[in-house]
């Protein structure tokens, strides 16, 4: 339940950034809000409504292309996003500040919100969906694809708003990326985690690692020094953002499991050679 609470809080903070800074100041940021700002001069729609509809549309596109696991991990944020946006639009009064400050603080708040959602292992959906789809097709790093999509979103507004607006928008994109990274690092080692898990329920734990974390693992056979019984040890490496979820899985399956955790750095290979968007 606490993961759901963090997801909702993160979504609220993201919407606060959108309604207080991004949309009122027409900041060409990344994400669905940035697309709404970029296209509004051409189609004259309500920006908040467009962002809400696009978020829900991307949720269902992700369900079709990326599958059920994506949908489950994204649905809470995607449903609360339009609710919070529409509510805040009625009550928020944008501050009277310079657009550069609006871009900075919009990116900062938005990054904190997205980071909180991602820290639970969930996703905010929206324009993360095209990045994930392209990654599935091209196997290119998600971080690179997301940066390209955000950059194109900002450039989309060049015709309507000019170069100054594009440069202001880039402030939001980079500040947001920095904020997300720092939120994900908070309270955890920056490196990945290597775990050795000793449990009689090793098969159940292993199955949930495959299903929920999409991680591979190695089974090591070992003999107890006193009992001389053969035991199986799960050796698995996860990113720091997945570590807390893995501990939850182990506790749910076997609270008596013996777990050894060490920091793992310089990771290479599929699953560890790209950074998630943000």
PDB file of C-alpha atoms in Angstrom:
ATOM      1  CA  UNK A   1       0.000   0.000   0.000  1.00  0.00           C
ATOM      2  CA  UNK A   2       2.839   2.407   0.696  1.00  0.00           C
ATOM      3  CA  UNK A   3       3.985   2.092  -2.929  1.00  0.00           C
ATOM      4  CA  UNK A   4       0.511   3.161  -4.077  1.00  0.00           C
ATOM      5  CA  UNK A   5       0.663   6.140  -1.715  1.00  0.00           C
ATOM      6  CA  UNK A   6       4.063   7.209  -3.106  1.00  0.00           C
ATOM      7  CA  UNK A   7       2.777   6.794  -6.659  1.00  0.00           C
ATOM      8  CA  UNK A   8      -0.218   9.021  -5.933  1.00  0.00           C
ATOM      9  CA  UNK A   9       1.949  11.624  -4.167  1.00  0.00           C
ATOM     10  CA  UNK A  10       4.438  11.650  -7.043  1.00  0.00           C
ATOM     11  CA  UNK A  11       1.630  12.067  -9.564  1.00  0.00           C
ATOM     12  CA  UNK A  12       0.195  14.963  -7.554  1.00  0.00           C
ATOM     13  CA  UNK A  13       3.582  16.744  -7.462  1.00  0.00           C
ATOM     14  CA  UNK A  14       3.952  16.214 -11.222  1.00  0.00           C
ATOM     15  CA  UNK A  15       0.500  17.716 -11.820  1.00  0.00           C
ATOM     16  CA  UNK A  16       1.363  20.630  -9.530  1.00  0.00           C
ATOM     17  CA  UNK A  17       4.366  21.366 -11.747  1.00  0.00           C
ATOM     18  CA  UNK A  18       2.199  21.137 -14.865  1.00  0.00           C
ATOM     19  CA  UNK A  19      -0.601  23.401 -13.646  1.00  0.00           C
ATOM     20  CA  UNK A  20       1.533  25.927 -11.730  1.00  0.00           C
ATOM     21  CA  UNK A  21       4.437  26.342 -14.139  1.00  0.00           C
ATOM     22  CA  UNK A  22       4.423  24.338 -17.394  1.00  0.00           C
ATOM     23  CA  UNK A  23       1.003  25.111 -18.884  1.00  0.00           C
ATOM     24  CA  UNK A  24       0.457  28.687 -17.575  1.00  0.00           C
ATOM     25  CA  UNK A  25       3.869  29.822 -18.848  1.00  0.00           C
ATOM     26  CA  UNK A  26       3.711  27.753 -22.067  1.00  0.00           C
ATOM     27  CA  UNK A  27       6.951  25.984 -21.193  1.00  0.00           C
ATOM     28  CA  UNK A  28       8.099  23.672 -23.985  1.00  0.00           C
ATOM     29  CA  UNK A  29       8.999  20.802 -21.673  1.00  0.00           C
ATOM     30  CA  UNK A  30       9.014  17.088 -22.386  1.00  0.00           C
ATOM     31  CA  UNK A  31       6.040  14.831 -21.779  1.00  0.00           C
ATOM     32  CA  UNK A  32       2.366  15.241 -22.586  1.00  0.00           C
ATOM     33  CA  UNK A  33       2.239  18.746 -21.088  1.00  0.00           C
ATOM     34  CA  UNK A  34       5.025  19.860 -23.414  1.00  0.00           C
ATOM     35  CA  UNK A  35       3.181  18.458 -26.420  1.00  0.00           C
ATOM     36  CA  UNK A  36       0.012  20.257 -25.326  1.00  0.00           C
ATOM     37  CA  UNK A  37       1.910  23.554 -25.149  1.00  0.00           C
ATOM     38  CA  UNK A  38       3.588  22.986 -28.523  1.00  0.00           C
ATOM     39  CA  UNK A  39       0.370  22.128 -30.405  1.00  0.00           C
ATOM     40  CA  UNK A  40      -2.088  24.504 -28.742  1.00  0.00           C
ATOM     41  CA  UNK A  41      -1.312  27.515 -31.010  1.00  0.00           C
ATOM     42  CA  UNK A  42      -2.210  25.434 -34.071  1.00  0.00           C
ATOM     43  CA  UNK A  43      -5.358  23.664 -32.820  1.00  0.00           C
ATOM     44  CA  UNK A  44      -6.624  26.013 -30.060  1.00  0.00           C
ATOM     45  CA  UNK A  45      -7.633  23.281 -27.610  1.00  0.00           C
ATOM     46  CA  UNK A  46      -7.697  23.323 -23.825  1.00  0.00           C
ATOM     47  CA  UNK A  47      -4.153  22.340 -22.832  1.00  0.00           C
ATOM     48  CA  UNK A  48      -5.106  20.547 -19.624  1.00  0.00           C
ATOM     49  CA  UNK A  49      -7.802  18.521 -21.375  1.00  0.00           C
ATOM     50  CA  UNK A  50      -5.435  17.584 -24.200  1.00  0.00           C
ATOM     51  CA  UNK A  51      -2.741  16.447 -21.741  1.00  0.00           C
ATOM     52  CA  UNK A  52      -5.311  14.354 -19.860  1.00  0.00           C
ATOM     53  CA  UNK A  53      -6.636  12.672 -23.000  1.00  0.00           C
ATOM     54  CA  UNK A  54      -3.136  11.986 -24.352  1.00  0.00           C
ATOM     55  CA  UNK A  55      -2.085  10.421 -21.033  1.00  0.00           C
ATOM     56  CA  UNK A  56      -5.032   8.014 -21.075  1.00  0.00           C
ATOM     57  CA  UNK A  57      -4.495   7.259 -24.770  1.00  0.00           C
ATOM     58  CA  UNK A  58      -0.835   6.388 -24.126  1.00  0.00           C
ATOM     59  CA  UNK A  59      -1.908   4.112 -21.254  1.00  0.00           C
ATOM     60  CA  UNK A  60      -4.011   1.985 -23.599  1.00  0.00           C
ATOM     61  CA  UNK A  61      -1.416   2.055 -26.389  1.00  0.00           C
ATOM     62  CA  UNK A  62       1.076   0.749 -23.830  1.00  0.00           C
ATOM     63  CA  UNK A  63      -1.371  -1.966 -22.765  1.00  0.00           C
ATOM     64  CA  UNK A  64      -1.683  -3.194 -26.346  1.00  0.00           C
ATOM     65  CA  UNK A  65       1.998  -2.990 -27.319  1.00  0.00           C
ATOM     66  CA  UNK A  66       3.851  -3.467 -24.021  1.00  0.00           C
ATOM     67  CA  UNK A  67       1.495  -5.848 -22.261  1.00  0.00           C
ATOM     68  CA  UNK A  68      -0.294  -6.353 -18.968  1.00  0.00           C
ATOM     69  CA  UNK A  69       2.684  -5.760 -16.644  1.00  0.00           C
ATOM     70  CA  UNK A  70       3.190  -2.272 -18.055  1.00  0.00           C
ATOM     71  CA  UNK A  71      -0.530  -1.527 -17.679  1.00  0.00           C
ATOM     72  CA  UNK A  72      -0.647  -2.666 -14.046  1.00  0.00           C
ATOM     73  CA  UNK A  73       2.443  -0.632 -13.120  1.00  0.00           C
ATOM     74  CA  UNK A  74       1.158   2.495 -14.851  1.00  0.00           C
ATOM     75  CA  UNK A  75      -2.611   2.575 -14.427  1.00  0.00           C
ATOM     76  CA  UNK A  76      -2.689   4.287 -11.002  1.00  0.00           C
ATOM     77  CA  UNK A  77      -0.566   7.246 -12.080  1.00  0.00           C
ATOM     78  CA  UNK A  78      -2.311   7.536 -15.458  1.00  0.00           C
ATOM     79  CA  UNK A  79      -5.761   7.650 -13.853  1.00  0.00           C
ATOM     80  CA  UNK A  80      -4.845  10.108 -11.101  1.00  0.00           C
ATOM     81  CA  UNK A  81      -2.993  12.398 -13.545  1.00  0.00           C
ATOM     82  CA  UNK A  82      -6.147  13.771 -15.250  1.00  0.00           C
ATOM     83  CA  UNK A  83      -7.994  13.905 -11.930  1.00  0.00           C
ATOM     84  CA  UNK A  84      -5.303  16.007 -10.263  1.00  0.00           C
ATOM     85  CA  UNK A  85      -4.743  18.146 -13.354  1.00  0.00           C
ATOM     86  CA  UNK A  86      -8.408  19.071 -13.729  1.00  0.00           C
ATOM     87  CA  UNK A  87      -8.780  19.784 -10.004  1.00  0.00           C
ATOM     88  CA  UNK A  88      -5.618  21.886  -9.702  1.00  0.00           C
ATOM     89  CA  UNK A  89      -6.548  23.875 -12.821  1.00  0.00           C
ATOM     90  CA  UNK A  90      -9.575  25.219 -10.930  1.00  0.00           C
ATOM     91  CA  UNK A  91      -7.700  26.248  -7.787  1.00  0.00           C
ATOM     92  CA  UNK A  92      -4.075  27.032  -8.719  1.00  0.00           C
ATOM     93  CA  UNK A  93      -3.021  30.633  -9.331  1.00  0.00           C
ATOM     94  CA  UNK A  94       0.271  30.716 -11.250  1.00  0.00           C
ATOM     95  CA  UNK A  95       2.984  32.866  -9.644  1.00  0.00           C
ATOM     96  CA  UNK A  96       4.122  36.089 -11.290  1.00  0.00           C
ATOM     97  CA  UNK A  97       7.706  35.053 -12.099  1.00  0.00           C
ATOM     98  CA  UNK A  98      10.151  35.026 -15.008  1.00  0.00           C
ATOM     99  CA  UNK A  99       9.554  32.197 -17.549  1.00  0.00           C
ATOM    100  CA  UNK A 100      13.073  30.869 -16.957  1.00  0.00           C
ATOM    101  CA  UNK A 101      12.267  30.442 -13.257  1.00  0.00           C
ATOM    102  CA  UNK A 102       8.967  28.805 -14.218  1.00  0.00           C
ATOM    103  CA  UNK A 103      10.858  26.395 -16.486  1.00  0.00           C
ATOM    104  CA  UNK A 104      13.385  25.623 -13.741  1.00  0.00           C
ATOM    105  CA  UNK A 105      10.847  24.993 -10.983  1.00  0.00           C
ATOM    106  CA  UNK A 106       8.452  23.203 -13.326  1.00  0.00           C
ATOM    107  CA  UNK A 107      11.252  20.827 -14.267  1.00  0.00           C
ATOM    108  CA  UNK A 108      12.347  20.446 -10.647  1.00  0.00           C
ATOM    109  CA  UNK A 109       8.867  19.655  -9.281  1.00  0.00           C
ATOM    110  CA  UNK A 110       8.030  17.459 -12.258  1.00  0.00           C
ATOM    111  CA  UNK A 111      11.272  15.529 -11.866  1.00  0.00           C
ATOM    112  CA  UNK A 112      10.637  14.974  -8.164  1.00  0.00           C
ATOM    113  CA  UNK A 113       7.125  13.714  -8.930  1.00  0.00           C
ATOM    114  CA  UNK A 114       8.226  11.341 -11.674  1.00  0.00           C
ATOM    115  CA  UNK A 115      11.143  10.150  -9.533  1.00  0.00           C
ATOM    116  CA  UNK A 116       8.811   9.249  -6.658  1.00  0.00           C
ATOM    117  CA  UNK A 117       6.623   7.245  -9.015  1.00  0.00           C
ATOM    118  CA  UNK A 118       9.587   5.487 -10.617  1.00  0.00           C
ATOM    119  CA  UNK A 119      11.103   4.692  -7.217  1.00  0.00           C
ATOM    120  CA  UNK A 120       8.131   2.394  -6.536  1.00  0.00           C
ATOM    121  CA  UNK A 121       8.824   0.527  -9.784  1.00  0.00           C
ATOM    122  CA  UNK A 122       5.837   2.115 -11.532  1.00  0.00           C
ATOM    123  CA  UNK A 123       5.674   4.514 -14.478  1.00  0.00           C
ATOM    124  CA  UNK A 124       3.839   7.772 -15.116  1.00  0.00           C
ATOM    125  CA  UNK A 125       2.946   6.604 -18.618  1.00  0.00           C
ATOM    126  CA  UNK A 126       2.484   9.489 -21.024  1.00  0.00           C
ATOM    127  CA  UNK A 127       5.476   9.997 -23.291  1.00  0.00           C
ATOM    128  CA  UNK A 128       7.400   7.235 -21.523  1.00  0.00           C
ATOM    129  CA  UNK A 129       5.285   4.886 -23.643  1.00  0.00           C
ATOM    130  CA  UNK A 130       6.791   5.812 -27.056  1.00  0.00           C
ATOM    131  CA  UNK A 131      10.286   5.479 -25.555  1.00  0.00           C
ATOM    132  CA  UNK A 132       9.481   2.014 -24.206  1.00  0.00           C
ATOM    133  CA  UNK A 133       7.917   0.935 -27.518  1.00  0.00           C
ATOM    134  CA  UNK A 134      10.926   2.144 -29.507  1.00  0.00           C
ATOM    135  CA  UNK A 135      13.224   0.361 -27.056  1.00  0.00           C
ATOM    136  CA  UNK A 136      11.280  -2.857 -27.628  1.00  0.00           C
ATOM    137  CA  UNK A 137      11.776  -2.485 -31.388  1.00  0.00           C
ATOM    138  CA  UNK A 138      15.308  -1.071 -31.610  1.00  0.00           C
ATOM    139  CA  UNK A 139      16.877  -2.241 -28.298  1.00  0.00           C
ATOM    140  CA  UNK A 140      18.355   1.272 -28.021  1.00  0.00           C
ATOM    141  CA  UNK A 141      18.861   2.664 -24.524  1.00  0.00           C
ATOM    142  CA  UNK A 142      15.614   3.994 -23.055  1.00  0.00           C
ATOM    143  CA  UNK A 143      17.374   7.038 -21.645  1.00  0.00           C
ATOM    144  CA  UNK A 144      18.615   7.990 -25.110  1.00  0.00           C
ATOM    145  CA  UNK A 145      15.210   7.429 -26.715  1.00  0.00           C
ATOM    146  CA  UNK A 146      13.449   9.462 -24.019  1.00  0.00           C
ATOM    147  CA  UNK A 147      15.892  12.346 -24.405  1.00  0.00           C
ATOM    148  CA  UNK A 148      15.337  12.324 -28.184  1.00  0.00           C
ATOM    149  CA  UNK A 149      11.549  12.339 -27.741  1.00  0.00           C
ATOM    150  CA  UNK A 150      11.698  15.150 -25.171  1.00  0.00           C
ATOM    151  CA  UNK A 151      14.031  17.119 -27.430  1.00  0.00           C
ATOM    152  CA  UNK A 152      11.679  16.685 -30.390  1.00  0.00           C
ATOM    153  CA  UNK A 153       8.769  17.762 -28.199  1.00  0.00           C
ATOM    154  CA  UNK A 154      10.572  20.985 -27.342  1.00  0.00           C
ATOM    155  CA  UNK A 155      11.562  21.594 -30.975  1.00  0.00           C
ATOM    156  CA  UNK A 156       7.931  21.023 -31.980  1.00  0.00           C
ATOM    157  CA  UNK A 157       7.114  24.420 -30.477  1.00  0.00           C
ATOM    158  CA  UNK A 158       9.840  26.289 -32.376  1.00  0.00           C
ATOM    159  CA  UNK A 159       7.485  27.430 -35.166  1.00  0.00           C
ATOM    160  CA  UNK A 160       4.846  28.797 -32.798  1.00  0.00           C
ATOM    161  CA  UNK A 161       7.033  30.184 -30.002  1.00  0.00           C
ATOM    162  CA  UNK A 162      10.496  30.806 -31.460  1.00  0.00           C
ATOM    163  CA  UNK A 163      14.052  29.983 -30.410  1.00  0.00           C
ATOM    164  CA  UNK A 164      13.876  31.736 -27.026  1.00  0.00           C
ATOM    165  CA  UNK A 165      11.019  29.473 -25.941  1.00  0.00           C
ATOM    166  CA  UNK A 166      12.938  26.383 -27.089  1.00  0.00           C
ATOM    167  CA  UNK A 167      15.981  27.367 -25.029  1.00  0.00           C
ATOM    168  CA  UNK A 168      13.790  28.085 -21.990  1.00  0.00           C
ATOM    169  CA  UNK A 169      12.131  24.686 -22.452  1.00  0.00           C
ATOM    170  CA  UNK A 170      15.479  22.907 -22.482  1.00  0.00           C
ATOM    171  CA  UNK A 171      16.043  24.210 -18.948  1.00  0.00           C
ATOM    172  CA  UNK A 172      12.971  22.261 -17.815  1.00  0.00           C
ATOM    173  CA  UNK A 173      14.067  19.073 -19.619  1.00  0.00           C
ATOM    174  CA  UNK A 174      17.552  18.986 -18.089  1.00  0.00           C
ATOM    175  CA  UNK A 175      16.468  20.049 -14.585  1.00  0.00           C
ATOM    176  CA  UNK A 176      13.749  17.387 -14.641  1.00  0.00           C
ATOM    177  CA  UNK A 177      16.225  14.667 -15.628  1.00  0.00           C
ATOM    178  CA  UNK A 178      18.597  15.742 -12.854  1.00  0.00           C
ATOM    179  CA  UNK A 179      15.808  15.799 -10.245  1.00  0.00           C
ATOM    180  CA  UNK A 180      14.581  12.319 -11.190  1.00  0.00           C
ATOM    181  CA  UNK A 181      18.081  10.911 -10.922  1.00  0.00           C
ATOM    182  CA  UNK A 182      18.572  12.408  -7.453  1.00  0.00           C
ATOM    183  CA  UNK A 183      15.216  11.134  -6.190  1.00  0.00           C
ATOM    184  CA  UNK A 184      16.058   7.611  -7.353  1.00  0.00           C
ATOM    185  CA  UNK A 185      19.444   7.820  -5.642  1.00  0.00           C
ATOM    186  CA  UNK A 186      18.017   9.067  -2.343  1.00  0.00           C
ATOM    187  CA  UNK A 187      18.155   6.467   0.409  1.00  0.00           C
ATOM    188  CA  UNK A 188      19.959   3.930  -1.738  1.00  0.00           C
ATOM    189  CA  UNK A 189      23.396   3.239  -3.059  1.00  0.00           C
ATOM    190  CA  UNK A 190      23.929   4.608  -6.546  1.00  0.00           C
ATOM    191  CA  UNK A 191      25.333   1.254  -7.600  1.00  0.00           C
ATOM    192  CA  UNK A 192      23.301  -1.818  -8.392  1.00  0.00           C
ATOM    193  CA  UNK A 193      22.733  -4.456  -5.733  1.00  0.00           C
ATOM    194  CA  UNK A 194      23.932  -8.035  -5.776  1.00  0.00           C
ATOM    195  CA  UNK A 195      21.924 -10.401  -3.588  1.00  0.00           C
ATOM    196  CA  UNK A 196      22.538 -13.948  -2.469  1.00  0.00           C
ATOM    197  CA  UNK A 197      19.249 -15.430  -1.298  1.00  0.00           C
ATOM    198  CA  UNK A 198      19.099 -18.662   0.704  1.00  0.00           C
ATOM    199  CA  UNK A 199      15.581 -19.982   1.185  1.00  0.00           C
ATOM    200  CA  UNK A 200      13.610 -23.226   1.109  1.00  0.00           C
ATOM    201  CA  UNK A 201      11.161 -21.322  -1.098  1.00  0.00           C
ATOM    202  CA  UNK A 202      13.806 -20.461  -3.662  1.00  0.00           C
ATOM    203  CA  UNK A 203      11.695 -21.627  -6.611  1.00  0.00           C
ATOM    204  CA  UNK A 204       8.811 -19.303  -5.704  1.00  0.00           C
ATOM    205  CA  UNK A 205      11.169 -16.363  -5.147  1.00  0.00           C
ATOM    206  CA  UNK A 206      12.917 -17.073  -8.449  1.00  0.00           C
ATOM    207  CA  UNK A 207       9.609 -17.207 -10.332  1.00  0.00           C
ATOM    208  CA  UNK A 208       8.570 -13.819  -8.921  1.00  0.00           C
ATOM    209  CA  UNK A 209      11.956 -12.297  -9.822  1.00  0.00           C
ATOM    210  CA  UNK A 210      11.380 -13.402 -13.420  1.00  0.00           C
ATOM    211  CA  UNK A 211       7.751 -12.254 -13.529  1.00  0.00           C
ATOM    212  CA  UNK A 212       7.813  -8.990 -11.555  1.00  0.00           C
ATOM    213  CA  UNK A 213      11.350  -7.668 -12.017  1.00  0.00           C
ATOM    214  CA  UNK A 214      12.106  -9.226 -15.397  1.00  0.00           C
ATOM    215  CA  UNK A 215      15.576 -10.145 -14.118  1.00  0.00           C
ATOM    216  CA  UNK A 216      17.608 -13.274 -14.730  1.00  0.00           C
ATOM    217  CA  UNK A 217      19.389 -15.069 -11.900  1.00  0.00           C
ATOM    218  CA  UNK A 218      21.937 -17.797 -11.246  1.00  0.00           C
ATOM    219  CA  UNK A 219      21.353 -20.828  -9.030  1.00  0.00           C
ATOM    220  CA  UNK A 220      24.353 -21.892  -6.978  1.00  0.00           C
ATOM    221  CA  UNK A 221      24.455 -25.255  -5.233  1.00  0.00           C
ATOM    222  CA  UNK A 222      26.136 -25.152  -1.835  1.00  0.00           C
ATOM    223  CA  UNK A 223      26.550 -27.476   1.153  1.00  0.00           C
ATOM    224  CA  UNK A 224      25.900 -26.396   4.738  1.00  0.00           C
ATOM    225  CA  UNK A 225      29.075 -26.572   6.837  1.00  0.00           C
ATOM    226  CA  UNK A 226      27.306 -28.210   9.791  1.00  0.00           C
ATOM    227  CA  UNK A 227      24.293 -30.002   8.352  1.00  0.00           C
ATOM    228  CA  UNK A 228      26.079 -30.986   5.132  1.00  0.00           C
ATOM    229  CA  UNK A 229      22.734 -30.523   3.407  1.00  0.00           C
ATOM    230  CA  UNK A 230      22.733 -29.297  -0.160  1.00  0.00           C
ATOM    231  CA  UNK A 231      21.088 -25.890  -0.513  1.00  0.00           C
ATOM    232  CA  UNK A 232      20.377 -23.696  -3.488  1.00  0.00           C
ATOM    233  CA  UNK A 233      21.377 -20.028  -3.465  1.00  0.00           C
ATOM    234  CA  UNK A 234      19.832 -17.461  -5.805  1.00  0.00           C
ATOM    235  CA  UNK A 235      22.414 -14.979  -7.098  1.00  0.00           C
ATOM    236  CA  UNK A 236      20.766 -11.944  -8.671  1.00  0.00           C
ATOM    237  CA  UNK A 237      21.740  -8.375  -9.523  1.00  0.00           C
ATOM    238  CA  UNK A 238      19.109  -5.622  -9.589  1.00  0.00           C
ATOM    239  CA  UNK A 239      19.194  -1.870 -10.044  1.00  0.00           C
ATOM    240  CA  UNK A 240      18.936   0.281  -6.930  1.00  0.00           C
ATOM    241  CA  UNK A 241      15.402   1.301  -7.907  1.00  0.00           C
ATOM    242  CA  UNK A 242      14.348  -2.391  -7.924  1.00  0.00           C
ATOM    243  CA  UNK A 243      16.086  -3.379  -4.709  1.00  0.00           C
ATOM    244  CA  UNK A 244      13.311  -2.446  -2.273  1.00  0.00           C
ATOM    245  CA  UNK A 245      10.731  -4.346  -4.340  1.00  0.00           C
ATOM    246  CA  UNK A 246      12.912  -7.475  -4.330  1.00  0.00           C
ATOM    247  CA  UNK A 247      13.237  -7.324  -0.539  1.00  0.00           C
ATOM    248  CA  UNK A 248       9.440  -7.056  -0.323  1.00  0.00           C
ATOM    249  CA  UNK A 249       9.067 -10.138  -2.524  1.00  0.00           C
ATOM    250  CA  UNK A 250      11.480 -12.138  -0.372  1.00  0.00           C
ATOM    251  CA  UNK A 251       9.708 -11.107   2.853  1.00  0.00           C
ATOM    252  CA  UNK A 252       6.319 -12.002   1.390  1.00  0.00           C
ATOM    253  CA  UNK A 253       7.437 -15.468   0.267  1.00  0.00           C
ATOM    254  CA  UNK A 254       9.784 -16.437   3.107  1.00  0.00           C
ATOM    255  CA  UNK A 255      10.329 -14.059   6.039  1.00  0.00           C
ATOM    256  CA  UNK A 256      13.013 -16.444   7.346  1.00  0.00           C
ATOM    257  CA  UNK A 257      15.102 -16.279   4.168  1.00  0.00           C
ATOM    258  CA  UNK A 258      18.781 -15.444   4.635  1.00  0.00           C
ATOM    259  CA  UNK A 259      19.862 -12.599   2.351  1.00  0.00           C
ATOM    260  CA  UNK A 260      23.328 -11.178   1.724  1.00  0.00           C
ATOM    261  CA  UNK A 261      23.381  -7.817  -0.099  1.00  0.00           C
ATOM    262  CA  UNK A 262      26.444  -6.128  -1.556  1.00  0.00           C
ATOM    263  CA  UNK A 263      26.911  -3.113  -3.838  1.00  0.00           C
ATOM    264  CA  UNK A 264      27.635  -4.034  -7.439  1.00  0.00           C
ATOM    265  CA  UNK A 265      29.319  -1.512  -9.723  1.00  0.00           C
ATOM    266  CA  UNK A 266      30.492  -1.432 -13.337  1.00  0.00           C
ATOM    267  CA  UNK A 267      27.547  -3.477 -14.584  1.00  0.00           C
ATOM    268  CA  UNK A 268      27.427  -4.510 -18.256  1.00  0.00           C
ATOM    269  CA  UNK A 269      24.905  -6.399 -20.328  1.00  0.00           C
ATOM    270  CA  UNK A 270      21.209  -6.241 -21.142  1.00  0.00           C
ATOM    271  CA  UNK A 271      19.219  -4.595 -18.402  1.00  0.00           C
ATOM    272  CA  UNK A 272      22.171  -2.638 -17.002  1.00  0.00           C
ATOM    273  CA  UNK A 273      23.513  -0.683 -19.978  1.00  0.00           C
ATOM    274  CA  UNK A 274      20.709   1.880 -20.121  1.00  0.00           C
ATOM    275  CA  UNK A 275      19.077   4.258 -17.729  1.00  0.00           C
ATOM    276  CA  UNK A 276      15.312   4.505 -17.371  1.00  0.00           C
ATOM    277  CA  UNK A 277      13.681   7.716 -18.369  1.00  0.00           C
ATOM    278  CA  UNK A 278      13.168  10.112 -16.722  1.00  0.00           C
TER     279      UNK A 278
END
